[in-house]
Amino acid sequence: MKCKLCLSEVSSLRRSHIIPECFYKEVYDKKHRFIPITNENLNNLKLEQLGYREKLLCGSCEVKLSKWENNTKKDLVDISKRSSNFLKISPLSSEHILIEDISHDSFKKCMLSILWRMSISSHEMFAKYELGPYEEKLRIVLDQEPLLTTLDYPIFVREVTLSGTHYPDIISCIGKGRMGHHIFQSFIIYGYLIDIVVSSQRMPERYNPQMLSSNNHLLVRQIDHRSLPNDHGLLERFKQDDVANFFKQQAS
Protein backbone atom coordinates (compact mmCIF):
# COMPACT_ATOMS: atom_id res chain seq x y z
CA MET A 1 0.00 0.00 0.00
CA LYS A 2 1.08 3.57 -0.68
CA CYS A 3 1.28 6.60 1.61
CA LYS A 4 -1.02 9.28 0.23
CA LEU A 5 1.51 12.02 1.03
CA CYS A 6 5.01 10.81 0.17
CA LEU A 7 3.73 8.04 -2.17
CA SER A 8 6.13 5.52 -0.64
CA GLU A 9 5.18 1.86 -0.65
CA VAL A 10 4.77 0.70 2.96
CA SER A 11 3.62 -2.46 4.68
CA SER A 12 0.89 -0.63 6.59
CA LEU A 13 -0.72 2.78 6.83
CA ARG A 14 -1.62 4.68 9.99
CA ARG A 15 -5.22 5.49 10.79
CA SER A 16 -4.65 9.19 10.28
CA HIS A 17 -6.86 11.89 11.72
CA ILE A 18 -8.35 14.20 9.11
CA ILE A 19 -8.58 16.99 11.68
CA PRO A 20 -5.69 16.49 14.12
CA GLU A 21 -6.47 14.79 17.41
CA CYS A 22 -4.99 17.67 19.42
CA PHE A 23 -7.82 19.96 18.25
CA TYR A 24 -10.51 17.62 19.58
CA LYS A 25 -9.47 17.93 23.24
CA GLU A 26 -11.94 20.75 23.93
CA VAL A 27 -14.70 18.97 21.96
CA TYR A 28 -14.54 15.58 23.72
CA ASP A 29 -16.66 14.74 26.74
CA LYS A 30 -15.29 12.95 29.82
CA LYS A 31 -15.52 9.62 27.98
CA HIS A 32 -13.51 10.89 25.00
CA ARG A 33 -16.56 11.24 22.75
CA PHE A 34 -18.03 14.01 20.63
CA ILE A 35 -21.29 14.66 18.81
CA PRO A 36 -21.34 15.79 15.17
CA ILE A 37 -24.30 18.09 14.50
CA THR A 38 -25.21 18.79 10.88
CA ASN A 39 -28.27 19.83 8.91
CA GLU A 40 -28.40 16.30 7.50
CA ASN A 41 -28.60 14.27 10.74
CA LEU A 42 -31.97 15.50 12.01
CA ASN A 43 -33.25 13.05 14.69
CA ASN A 44 -30.22 10.84 14.03
CA LEU A 45 -27.59 12.15 16.43
CA LYS A 46 -24.98 9.72 17.70
CA LEU A 47 -21.76 9.83 19.65
CA GLU A 48 -18.43 9.43 17.87
CA GLN A 49 -15.00 8.66 19.28
CA LEU A 50 -11.45 9.66 18.36
CA GLY A 51 -12.37 12.01 15.53
CA TYR A 52 -12.53 10.99 11.88
CA ARG A 53 -9.70 8.75 10.76
CA GLU A 54 -8.66 6.95 7.60
CA LYS A 55 -5.68 4.89 6.50
CA LEU A 56 -3.76 7.62 4.72
CA LEU A 57 -0.19 8.14 5.91
CA CYS A 58 3.00 6.28 6.71
CA GLY A 59 4.62 6.67 10.11
CA SER A 60 7.19 9.22 8.93
CA CYS A 61 4.58 11.50 7.40
CA GLU A 62 2.44 11.22 10.54
CA VAL A 63 5.37 12.44 12.63
CA LYS A 64 6.09 15.33 10.26
CA LEU A 65 2.52 16.59 10.28
CA SER A 66 2.19 16.18 14.05
CA LYS A 67 5.04 18.64 14.64
CA TRP A 68 3.21 21.35 12.69
CA GLU A 69 -0.05 20.46 14.42
CA ASN A 70 1.29 20.60 17.97
CA ASN A 71 3.05 23.93 17.39
CA THR A 72 -0.08 25.44 15.86
CA LYS A 73 -2.34 24.18 18.65
CA LYS A 74 -0.06 25.82 21.22
CA ASP A 75 -0.23 29.08 19.28
CA LEU A 76 -4.04 29.07 19.12
CA VAL A 77 -4.31 28.26 22.84
CA ASP A 78 -2.02 31.18 23.68
CA ILE A 79 -3.88 33.56 21.36
CA SER A 80 -7.18 32.59 22.98
CA LYS A 81 -5.71 33.19 26.46
CA ARG A 82 -3.99 36.43 25.30
CA SER A 83 -0.89 35.20 27.09
CA SER A 84 2.22 33.41 25.82
CA ASN A 85 5.84 32.69 26.63
CA PHE A 86 6.69 32.62 22.92
CA LEU A 87 4.29 34.90 21.06
CA LYS A 88 3.95 38.65 21.39
CA ILE A 89 0.19 39.28 21.62
CA SER A 90 -0.98 42.90 21.31
CA PRO A 91 -4.66 43.90 21.27
CA LEU A 92 -4.94 46.76 18.77
CA SER A 93 -8.64 47.43 19.26
CA SER A 94 -11.74 45.71 20.60
CA GLU A 95 -11.78 43.54 17.45
CA HIS A 96 -8.15 43.18 16.31
CA ILE A 97 -5.21 41.34 17.89
CA LEU A 98 -1.69 41.49 16.47
CA ILE A 99 0.36 38.32 16.89
CA GLU A 100 4.13 38.51 16.45
CA ASP A 101 6.79 35.78 16.43
CA ILE A 102 4.33 33.16 15.17
CA SER A 103 5.89 30.58 12.85
CA HIS A 104 4.53 31.36 9.39
CA ASP A 105 5.97 28.13 8.00
CA SER A 106 4.64 25.77 10.68
CA PHE A 107 1.22 27.44 10.99
CA LYS A 108 0.61 27.59 7.25
CA LYS A 109 1.72 24.01 6.59
CA CYS A 110 -0.46 22.76 9.44
CA MET A 111 -3.53 24.44 7.96
CA LEU A 112 -2.69 23.30 4.43
CA SER A 113 -2.26 19.74 5.69
CA ILE A 114 -5.72 19.80 7.28
CA LEU A 115 -7.26 21.14 4.07
CA TRP A 116 -5.44 18.55 1.98
CA ARG A 117 -6.59 15.68 4.22
CA MET A 118 -10.17 16.94 4.03
CA SER A 119 -9.94 16.97 0.24
CA ILE A 120 -8.71 13.36 -0.04
CA SER A 121 -10.95 11.97 2.70
CA SER A 122 -13.76 9.61 1.71
CA HIS A 123 -15.88 10.64 4.71
CA GLU A 124 -19.10 12.45 3.86
CA MET A 125 -18.34 15.10 6.50
CA PHE A 126 -15.60 16.47 4.22
CA ALA A 127 -17.30 15.97 0.85
CA LYS A 128 -17.53 19.73 0.22
CA TYR A 129 -13.73 20.07 0.04
CA GLU A 130 -12.92 19.46 -3.62
CA LEU A 131 -9.65 21.08 -4.64
CA GLY A 132 -9.23 19.82 -8.21
CA PRO A 133 -5.61 20.28 -9.38
CA TYR A 134 -4.71 21.97 -6.08
CA GLU A 135 -5.04 18.64 -4.29
CA GLU A 136 -1.85 17.42 -5.95
CA LYS A 137 -0.18 20.83 -5.64
CA LEU A 138 -0.76 20.80 -1.88
CA ARG A 139 0.51 17.23 -1.62
CA ILE A 140 3.78 18.30 -3.24
CA VAL A 141 4.09 21.31 -0.91
CA LEU A 142 3.54 19.15 2.17
CA ASP A 143 5.86 16.41 0.94
CA GLN A 144 8.74 18.56 -0.30
CA GLU A 145 8.34 21.37 2.29
CA PRO A 146 9.40 24.39 0.21
CA LEU A 147 9.67 27.73 1.95
CA LEU A 148 6.33 29.46 1.38
CA THR A 149 5.74 33.19 1.09
CA THR A 150 2.85 35.27 2.42
CA LEU A 151 1.14 35.10 -0.99
CA ASP A 152 1.50 31.34 -1.37
CA TYR A 153 -1.94 30.12 -0.29
CA PRO A 154 -2.74 33.21 1.80
CA ILE A 155 -4.32 32.49 5.18
CA PHE A 156 -6.71 34.69 7.16
CA VAL A 157 -7.59 33.90 10.78
CA ARG A 158 -10.67 35.16 12.62
CA GLU A 159 -11.68 34.48 16.20
CA VAL A 160 -15.33 33.42 16.39
CA THR A 161 -17.23 34.82 19.38
CA LEU A 162 -20.65 34.27 20.88
CA SER A 163 -21.90 37.30 22.85
CA GLY A 164 -18.32 38.54 22.94
CA THR A 165 -16.83 35.29 24.29
CA HIS A 166 -14.52 32.97 22.38
CA TYR A 167 -15.31 29.25 22.64
CA PRO A 168 -12.44 26.93 21.61
CA ASP A 169 -14.68 23.85 21.59
CA ILE A 170 -15.94 24.47 18.05
CA ILE A 171 -14.89 22.51 14.98
CA SER A 172 -16.84 23.11 11.79
CA CYS A 173 -16.54 22.42 8.07
CA ILE A 174 -17.51 25.57 6.19
CA GLY A 175 -16.33 24.71 2.66
CA LYS A 176 -15.72 26.88 -0.38
CA GLY A 177 -16.33 30.59 -0.70
CA ARG A 178 -15.46 33.31 -3.17
CA MET A 179 -14.16 36.85 -2.95
CA GLY A 180 -14.27 38.30 -6.45
CA HIS A 181 -12.08 36.06 -8.61
CA HIS A 182 -10.50 34.42 -5.58
CA ILE A 183 -11.64 31.04 -4.25
CA PHE A 184 -11.00 30.23 -0.62
CA GLN A 185 -11.62 27.16 1.53
CA SER A 186 -12.74 27.61 5.12
CA PHE A 187 -13.05 25.61 8.32
CA ILE A 188 -13.19 26.29 12.06
CA ILE A 189 -10.80 24.68 14.53
CA TYR A 190 -10.35 25.67 18.19
CA GLY A 191 -13.01 28.30 17.59
CA TYR A 192 -10.95 30.06 14.89
CA LEU A 193 -12.22 30.53 11.35
CA ILE A 194 -9.43 29.68 8.93
CA ASP A 195 -9.76 31.01 5.37
CA ILE A 196 -7.21 29.67 2.86
CA VAL A 197 -7.03 31.23 -0.59
CA VAL A 198 -6.73 28.46 -3.16
CA SER A 199 -6.49 30.33 -6.44
CA SER A 200 -4.02 31.20 -9.18
CA GLN A 201 -5.11 34.84 -8.87
CA ARG A 202 -2.99 37.02 -6.61
CA MET A 203 -4.86 38.76 -3.81
CA PRO A 204 -4.91 42.58 -4.01
CA GLU A 205 -2.19 44.21 -1.91
CA ARG A 206 -4.76 45.88 0.34
CA TYR A 207 -5.39 42.47 1.93
CA ASN A 208 -1.73 41.85 2.77
CA PRO A 209 -1.86 43.27 6.35
CA GLN A 210 -4.64 40.80 7.20
CA MET A 211 -2.76 37.69 6.01
CA LEU A 212 -0.51 35.38 7.96
CA SER A 213 2.83 36.96 7.07
CA SER A 214 6.18 35.40 6.23
CA ASN A 215 7.53 38.02 8.67
CA ASN A 216 5.85 35.86 11.33
CA HIS A 217 3.05 38.35 12.02
CA LEU A 218 -0.66 37.59 12.11
CA LEU A 219 -3.59 39.97 12.50
CA VAL A 220 -6.56 38.18 14.09
CA ARG A 221 -9.98 39.80 13.85
CA GLN A 222 -12.88 38.89 16.12
CA ILE A 223 -16.19 38.17 14.40
CA ASP A 224 -19.60 37.34 15.82
CA HIS A 225 -20.85 33.83 15.03
CA ARG A 226 -23.83 35.30 13.16
CA SER A 227 -21.50 36.61 10.45
CA LEU A 228 -20.00 33.21 9.63
CA PRO A 229 -19.97 32.42 5.89
CA ASN A 230 -22.08 29.67 4.33
CA ASP A 231 -23.91 28.95 7.57
CA HIS A 232 -26.99 27.48 5.82
CA GLY A 233 -28.93 27.55 9.08
CA LEU A 234 -26.52 25.36 11.01
CA LEU A 235 -26.58 27.67 14.04
CA GLU A 236 -30.35 27.29 14.18
CA ARG A 237 -29.79 23.53 14.21
CA PHE A 238 -28.40 23.77 17.74
CA LYS A 239 -31.74 25.13 18.97
CA GLN A 240 -33.84 22.24 17.65
CA ASP A 241 -35.53 19.73 19.97
CA ASP A 242 -33.54 16.63 19.01
CA VAL A 243 -30.26 18.37 19.88
CA ALA A 244 -31.54 19.60 23.26
CA ASN A 245 -33.07 16.21 24.09
CA PHE A 246 -29.90 14.36 23.09
CA PHE A 247 -27.76 16.43 25.45
CA LYS A 248 -30.29 15.98 28.25
CA GLN A 249 -30.09 12.20 27.81
CA GLN A 250 -26.30 12.24 27.90
CA ALA A 251 -26.30 14.37 31.06
CA SER A 252 -28.74 12.11 32.92
mmCIF file of C-alpha atoms in Angstrom:
data_model
loop_
_atom_site.group_PDB
_atom_site.id
_atom_site.type_symbol
_atom_site.label_atom_id
_atom_site.label_comp_id
_atom_site.label_asym_id
_atom_site.label_seq_id
_atom_site.Cartn_x
_atom_site.Cartn_y
_atom_site.Cartn_z
ATOM 1 C CA MET A 1 0.000 0.000 0.000
ATOM 2 C CA LYS A 2 1.079 3.568 -0.681
ATOM 3 C CA CYS A 3 1.283 6.605 1.605
ATOM 4 C CA LYS A 4 -1.018 9.283 0.229
ATOM 5 C CA LEU A 5 1.506 12.024 1.031
ATOM 6 C CA CYS A 6 5.014 10.811 0.171
ATOM 7 C CA LEU A 7 3.731 8.043 -2.169
ATOM 8 C CA SER A 8 6.134 5.517 -0.636
ATOM 9 C CA GLU A 9 5.179 1.862 -0.645
ATOM 10 C CA VAL A 10 4.765 0.704 2.957
ATOM 11 C CA SER A 11 3.617 -2.464 4.683
ATOM 12 C CA SER A 12 0.888 -0.634 6.588
ATOM 13 C CA LEU A 13 -0.718 2.785 6.834
ATOM 14 C CA ARG A 14 -1.620 4.679 9.991
ATOM 15 C CA ARG A 15 -5.222 5.491 10.790
ATOM 16 C CA SER A 16 -4.648 9.187 10.283
ATOM 17 C CA HIS A 17 -6.864 11.888 11.722
ATOM 18 C CA ILE A 18 -8.349 14.197 9.112
ATOM 19 C CA ILE A 19 -8.584 16.991 11.680
ATOM 20 C CA PRO A 20 -5.686 16.494 14.121
ATOM 21 C CA GLU A 21 -6.468 14.790 17.411
ATOM 22 C CA CYS A 22 -4.993 17.675 19.418
ATOM 23 C CA PHE A 23 -7.816 19.958 18.248
ATOM 24 C CA TYR A 24 -10.505 17.616 19.582
ATOM 25 C CA LYS A 25 -9.468 17.934 23.239
ATOM 26 C CA GLU A 26 -11.944 20.751 23.931
ATOM 27 C CA VAL A 27 -14.696 18.966 21.963
ATOM 28 C CA TYR A 28 -14.545 15.582 23.723
ATOM 29 C CA ASP A 29 -16.659 14.739 26.740
ATOM 30 C CA LYS A 30 -15.286 12.949 29.817
ATOM 31 C CA LYS A 31 -15.523 9.618 27.978
ATOM 32 C CA HIS A 32 -13.514 10.890 25.003
ATOM 33 C CA ARG A 33 -16.564 11.245 22.755
ATOM 34 C CA PHE A 34 -18.027 14.010 20.630
ATOM 35 C CA ILE A 35 -21.289 14.663 18.807
ATOM 36 C CA PRO A 36 -21.337 15.787 15.166
ATOM 37 C CA ILE A 37 -24.299 18.087 14.503
ATOM 38 C CA THR A 38 -25.214 18.794 10.881
ATOM 39 C CA ASN A 39 -28.271 19.826 8.910
ATOM 40 C CA GLU A 40 -28.402 16.298 7.501
ATOM 41 C CA ASN A 41 -28.596 14.269 10.738
ATOM 42 C CA LEU A 42 -31.973 15.503 12.012
ATOM 43 C CA ASN A 43 -33.246 13.052 14.688
ATOM 44 C CA ASN A 44 -30.222 10.837 14.034
ATOM 45 C CA LEU A 45 -27.588 12.151 16.432
ATOM 46 C CA LYS A 46 -24.976 9.723 17.696
ATOM 47 C CA LEU A 47 -21.761 9.835 19.647
ATOM 48 C CA GLU A 48 -18.433 9.427 17.869
ATOM 49 C CA GLN A 49 -14.999 8.661 19.281
ATOM 50 C CA LEU A 50 -11.455 9.659 18.357
ATOM 51 C CA GLY A 51 -12.370 12.006 15.532
ATOM 52 C CA TYR A 52 -12.532 10.993 11.885
ATOM 53 C CA ARG A 53 -9.696 8.752 10.760
ATOM 54 C CA GLU A 54 -8.658 6.950 7.604
ATOM 55 C CA LYS A 55 -5.683 4.894 6.501
ATOM 56 C CA LEU A 56 -3.757 7.621 4.719
ATOM 57 C CA LEU A 57 -0.190 8.138 5.909
ATOM 58 C CA CYS A 58 2.997 6.283 6.707
ATOM 59 C CA GLY A 59 4.617 6.667 10.110
ATOM 60 C CA SER A 60 7.190 9.220 8.927
ATOM 61 C CA CYS A 61 4.577 11.504 7.400
ATOM 62 C CA GLU A 62 2.436 11.223 10.537
ATOM 63 C CA VAL A 63 5.371 12.443 12.627
ATOM 64 C CA LYS A 64 6.091 15.330 10.256
ATOM 65 C CA LEU A 65 2.516 16.587 10.277
ATOM 66 C CA SER A 66 2.186 16.175 14.046
ATOM 67 C CA LYS A 67 5.044 18.636 14.640
ATOM 68 C CA TRP A 68 3.213 21.347 12.692
ATOM 69 C CA GLU A 69 -0.048 20.459 14.424
ATOM 70 C CA ASN A 70 1.293 20.605 17.968
ATOM 71 C CA ASN A 71 3.048 23.927 17.387
ATOM 72 C CA THR A 72 -0.080 25.442 15.861
ATOM 73 C CA LYS A 73 -2.336 24.175 18.648
ATOM 74 C CA LYS A 74 -0.058 25.825 21.225
ATOM 75 C CA ASP A 75 -0.230 29.085 19.280
ATOM 76 C CA LEU A 76 -4.039 29.069 19.124
ATOM 77 C CA VAL A 77 -4.306 28.257 22.837
ATOM 78 C CA ASP A 78 -2.021 31.181 23.683
ATOM 79 C CA ILE A 79 -3.882 33.558 21.358
ATOM 80 C CA SER A 80 -7.176 32.590 22.979
ATOM 81 C CA LYS A 81 -5.711 33.191 26.456
ATOM 82 C CA ARG A 82 -3.992 36.425 25.301
ATOM 83 C CA SER A 83 -0.888 35.200 27.086
ATOM 84 C CA SER A 84 2.222 33.412 25.823
ATOM 85 C CA ASN A 85 5.842 32.694 26.629
ATOM 86 C CA PHE A 86 6.689 32.616 22.920
ATOM 87 C CA LEU A 87 4.286 34.896 21.062
ATOM 88 C CA LYS A 88 3.945 38.646 21.391
ATOM 89 C CA ILE A 89 0.191 39.285 21.617
ATOM 90 C CA SER A 90 -0.976 42.895 21.314
ATOM 91 C CA PRO A 91 -4.657 43.903 21.270
ATOM 92 C CA LEU A 92 -4.942 46.765 18.771
ATOM 93 C CA SER A 93 -8.641 47.432 19.265
ATOM 94 C CA SER A 94 -11.743 45.711 20.598
ATOM 95 C CA GLU A 95 -11.776 43.542 17.451
ATOM 96 C CA HIS A 96 -8.152 43.176 16.313
ATOM 97 C CA ILE A 97 -5.214 41.337 17.886
ATOM 98 C CA LEU A 98 -1.685 41.490 16.467
ATOM 99 C CA ILE A 99 0.363 38.316 16.893
ATOM 100 C CA GLU A 100 4.131 38.512 16.446
ATOM 101 C CA ASP A 101 6.791 35.778 16.432
ATOM 102 C CA ILE A 102 4.330 33.165 15.169
ATOM 103 C CA SER A 103 5.890 30.581 12.849
ATOM 104 C CA HIS A 104 4.531 31.357 9.388
ATOM 105 C CA ASP A 105 5.972 28.132 8.004
ATOM 106 C CA SER A 106 4.642 25.774 10.681
ATOM 107 C CA PHE A 107 1.218 27.439 10.993
ATOM 108 C CA LYS A 108 0.612 27.587 7.250
ATOM 109 C CA LYS A 109 1.719 24.012 6.590
ATOM 110 C CA CYS A 110 -0.456 22.760 9.443
ATOM 111 C CA MET A 111 -3.526 24.442 7.957
ATOM 112 C CA LEU A 112 -2.691 23.302 4.432
ATOM 113 C CA SER A 113 -2.256 19.740 5.686
ATOM 114 C CA ILE A 114 -5.719 19.798 7.276
ATOM 115 C CA LEU A 115 -7.264 21.142 4.073
ATOM 116 C CA TRP A 116 -5.442 18.549 1.978
ATOM 117 C CA ARG A 117 -6.586 15.685 4.218
ATOM 118 C CA MET A 118 -10.169 16.938 4.029
ATOM 119 C CA SER A 119 -9.942 16.966 0.240
ATOM 120 C CA ILE A 120 -8.708 13.360 -0.044
ATOM 121 C CA SER A 121 -10.953 11.974 2.696
ATOM 122 C CA SER A 122 -13.763 9.613 1.707
ATOM 123 C CA HIS A 123 -15.877 10.641 4.712
ATOM 124 C CA GLU A 124 -19.096 12.448 3.865
ATOM 125 C CA MET A 125 -18.336 15.096 6.503
ATOM 126 C CA PHE A 126 -15.601 16.473 4.224
ATOM 127 C CA ALA A 127 -17.299 15.972 0.847
ATOM 128 C CA LYS A 128 -17.528 19.727 0.221
ATOM 129 C CA TYR A 129 -13.726 20.068 0.040
ATOM 130 C CA GLU A 130 -12.923 19.463 -3.624
ATOM 131 C CA LEU A 131 -9.645 21.077 -4.643
ATOM 132 C CA GLY A 132 -9.230 19.822 -8.213
ATOM 133 C CA PRO A 133 -5.609 20.280 -9.383
ATOM 134 C CA TYR A 134 -4.707 21.967 -6.082
ATOM 135 C CA GLU A 135 -5.044 18.642 -4.286
ATOM 136 C CA GLU A 136 -1.847 17.420 -5.949
ATOM 137 C CA LYS A 137 -0.177 20.826 -5.635
ATOM 138 C CA LEU A 138 -0.762 20.798 -1.881
ATOM 139 C CA ARG A 139 0.509 17.227 -1.618
ATOM 140 C CA ILE A 140 3.778 18.300 -3.238
ATOM 141 C CA VAL A 141 4.088 21.310 -0.914
ATOM 142 C CA LEU A 142 3.542 19.147 2.168
ATOM 143 C CA ASP A 143 5.859 16.412 0.945
ATOM 144 C CA GLN A 144 8.745 18.563 -0.303
ATOM 145 C CA GLU A 145 8.340 21.368 2.287
ATOM 146 C CA PRO A 146 9.397 24.385 0.207
ATOM 147 C CA LEU A 147 9.675 27.731 1.947
ATOM 148 C CA LEU A 148 6.330 29.457 1.380
ATOM 149 C CA THR A 149 5.738 33.191 1.093
ATOM 150 C CA THR A 150 2.851 35.273 2.419
ATOM 151 C CA LEU A 151 1.144 35.104 -0.986
ATOM 152 C CA ASP A 152 1.501 31.337 -1.368
ATOM 153 C CA TYR A 153 -1.938 30.115 -0.294
ATOM 154 C CA PRO A 154 -2.741 33.211 1.803
ATOM 155 C CA ILE A 155 -4.323 32.493 5.182
ATOM 156 C CA PHE A 156 -6.706 34.693 7.163
ATOM 157 C CA VAL A 157 -7.595 33.898 10.781
ATOM 158 C CA ARG A 158 -10.675 35.160 12.620
ATOM 159 C CA GLU A 159 -11.678 34.482 16.202
ATOM 160 C CA VAL A 160 -15.328 33.419 16.392
ATOM 161 C CA THR A 161 -17.233 34.822 19.378
ATOM 162 C CA LEU A 162 -20.654 34.275 20.880
ATOM 163 C CA SER A 163 -21.898 37.296 22.846
ATOM 164 C CA GLY A 164 -18.319 38.544 22.938
ATOM 165 C CA THR A 165 -16.829 35.293 24.293
ATOM 166 C CA HIS A 166 -14.518 32.968 22.383
ATOM 167 C CA TYR A 167 -15.306 29.250 22.638
ATOM 168 C CA PRO A 168 -12.436 26.935 21.614
ATOM 169 C CA ASP A 169 -14.684 23.847 21.594
ATOM 170 C CA ILE A 170 -15.945 24.475 18.051
ATOM 171 C CA ILE A 171 -14.891 22.505 14.976
ATOM 172 C CA SER A 172 -16.842 23.110 11.786
ATOM 173 C CA CYS A 173 -16.538 22.416 8.072
ATOM 174 C CA ILE A 174 -17.512 25.569 6.185
ATOM 175 C CA GLY A 175 -16.334 24.711 2.663
ATOM 176 C CA LYS A 176 -15.722 26.879 -0.380
ATOM 177 C CA GLY A 177 -16.331 30.592 -0.699
ATOM 178 C CA ARG A 178 -15.464 33.307 -3.165
ATOM 179 C CA MET A 179 -14.160 36.855 -2.949
ATOM 180 C CA GLY A 180 -14.270 38.305 -6.447
ATOM 181 C CA HIS A 181 -12.080 36.062 -8.606
ATOM 182 C CA HIS A 182 -10.504 34.416 -5.577
ATOM 183 C CA ILE A 183 -11.635 31.039 -4.250
ATOM 184 C CA PHE A 184 -11.001 30.226 -0.620
ATOM 185 C CA GLN A 185 -11.617 27.157 1.531
ATOM 186 C CA SER A 186 -12.741 27.607 5.121
ATOM 187 C CA PHE A 187 -13.049 25.607 8.322
ATOM 188 C CA ILE A 188 -13.191 26.286 12.055
ATOM 189 C CA ILE A 189 -10.804 24.683 14.534
ATOM 190 C CA TYR A 190 -10.346 25.668 18.188
ATOM 191 C CA GLY A 191 -13.006 28.302 17.586
ATOM 192 C CA TYR A 192 -10.955 30.059 14.886
ATOM 193 C CA LEU A 193 -12.220 30.529 11.348
ATOM 194 C CA ILE A 194 -9.431 29.675 8.928
ATOM 195 C CA ASP A 195 -9.755 31.012 5.365
ATOM 196 C CA ILE A 196 -7.215 29.667 2.861
ATOM 197 C CA VAL A 197 -7.033 31.234 -0.588
ATOM 198 C CA VAL A 198 -6.731 28.458 -3.164
ATOM 199 C CA SER A 199 -6.491 30.327 -6.441
ATOM 200 C CA SER A 200 -4.021 31.196 -9.175
ATOM 201 C CA GLN A 201 -5.109 34.838 -8.873
ATOM 202 C CA ARG A 202 -2.993 37.024 -6.608
ATOM 203 C CA MET A 203 -4.856 38.760 -3.810
ATOM 204 C CA PRO A 204 -4.906 42.585 -4.013
ATOM 205 C CA GLU A 205 -2.193 44.211 -1.905
ATOM 206 C CA ARG A 206 -4.761 45.876 0.345
ATOM 207 C CA TYR A 207 -5.389 42.472 1.934
ATOM 208 C CA ASN A 208 -1.726 41.851 2.772
ATOM 209 C CA PRO A 209 -1.862 43.271 6.345
ATOM 210 C CA GLN A 210 -4.635 40.803 7.201
ATOM 211 C CA MET A 211 -2.760 37.693 6.014
ATOM 212 C CA LEU A 212 -0.506 35.383 7.964
ATOM 213 C CA SER A 213 2.829 36.960 7.067
ATOM 214 C CA SER A 214 6.178 35.400 6.235
ATOM 215 C CA ASN A 215 7.527 38.022 8.670
ATOM 216 C CA ASN A 216 5.849 35.862 11.334
ATOM 217 C CA HIS A 217 3.053 38.348 12.016
ATOM 218 C CA LEU A 218 -0.663 37.589 12.107
ATOM 219 C CA LEU A 219 -3.586 39.971 12.500
ATOM 220 C CA VAL A 220 -6.559 38.182 14.088
ATOM 221 C CA ARG A 221 -9.975 39.797 13.849
ATOM 222 C CA GLN A 222 -12.877 38.893 16.119
ATOM 223 C CA ILE A 223 -16.191 38.169 14.402
ATOM 224 C CA ASP A 224 -19.600 37.338 15.819
ATOM 225 C CA HIS A 225 -20.849 33.826 15.030
ATOM 226 C CA ARG A 226 -23.826 35.304 13.156
ATOM 227 C CA SER A 227 -21.504 36.613 10.446
ATOM 228 C CA LEU A 228 -20.000 33.209 9.634
ATOM 229 C CA PRO A 229 -19.966 32.424 5.894
ATOM 230 C CA ASN A 230 -22.080 29.672 4.333
ATOM 231 C CA ASP A 231 -23.908 28.949 7.566
ATOM 232 C CA HIS A 232 -26.988 27.482 5.821
ATOM 233 C CA GLY A 233 -28.930 27.549 9.079
ATOM 234 C CA LEU A 234 -26.516 25.361 11.015
ATOM 235 C CA LEU A 235 -26.578 27.670 14.035
ATOM 236 C CA GLU A 236 -30.355 27.290 14.183
ATOM 237 C CA ARG A 237 -29.791 23.532 14.211
ATOM 238 C CA PHE A 238 -28.401 23.767 17.744
ATOM 239 C CA LYS A 239 -31.737 25.131 18.974
ATOM 240 C CA GLN A 240 -33.840 22.240 17.653
ATOM 241 C CA ASP A 241 -35.526 19.734 19.966
ATOM 242 C CA ASP A 242 -33.544 16.632 19.007
ATOM 243 C CA VAL A 243 -30.258 18.373 19.884
ATOM 244 C CA ALA A 244 -31.540 19.601 23.260
ATOM 245 C CA ASN A 245 -33.065 16.207 24.090
ATOM 246 C CA PHE A 246 -29.903 14.365 23.085
ATOM 247 C CA PHE A 247 -27.756 16.425 25.445
ATOM 248 C CA LYS A 248 -30.290 15.980 28.248
ATOM 249 C CA GLN A 249 -30.094 12.200 27.811
ATOM 250 C CA GLN A 250 -26.300 12.245 27.896
ATOM 251 C CA ALA A 251 -26.298 14.370 31.057
ATOM 252 C CA SER A 252 -28.738 12.115 32.920
#
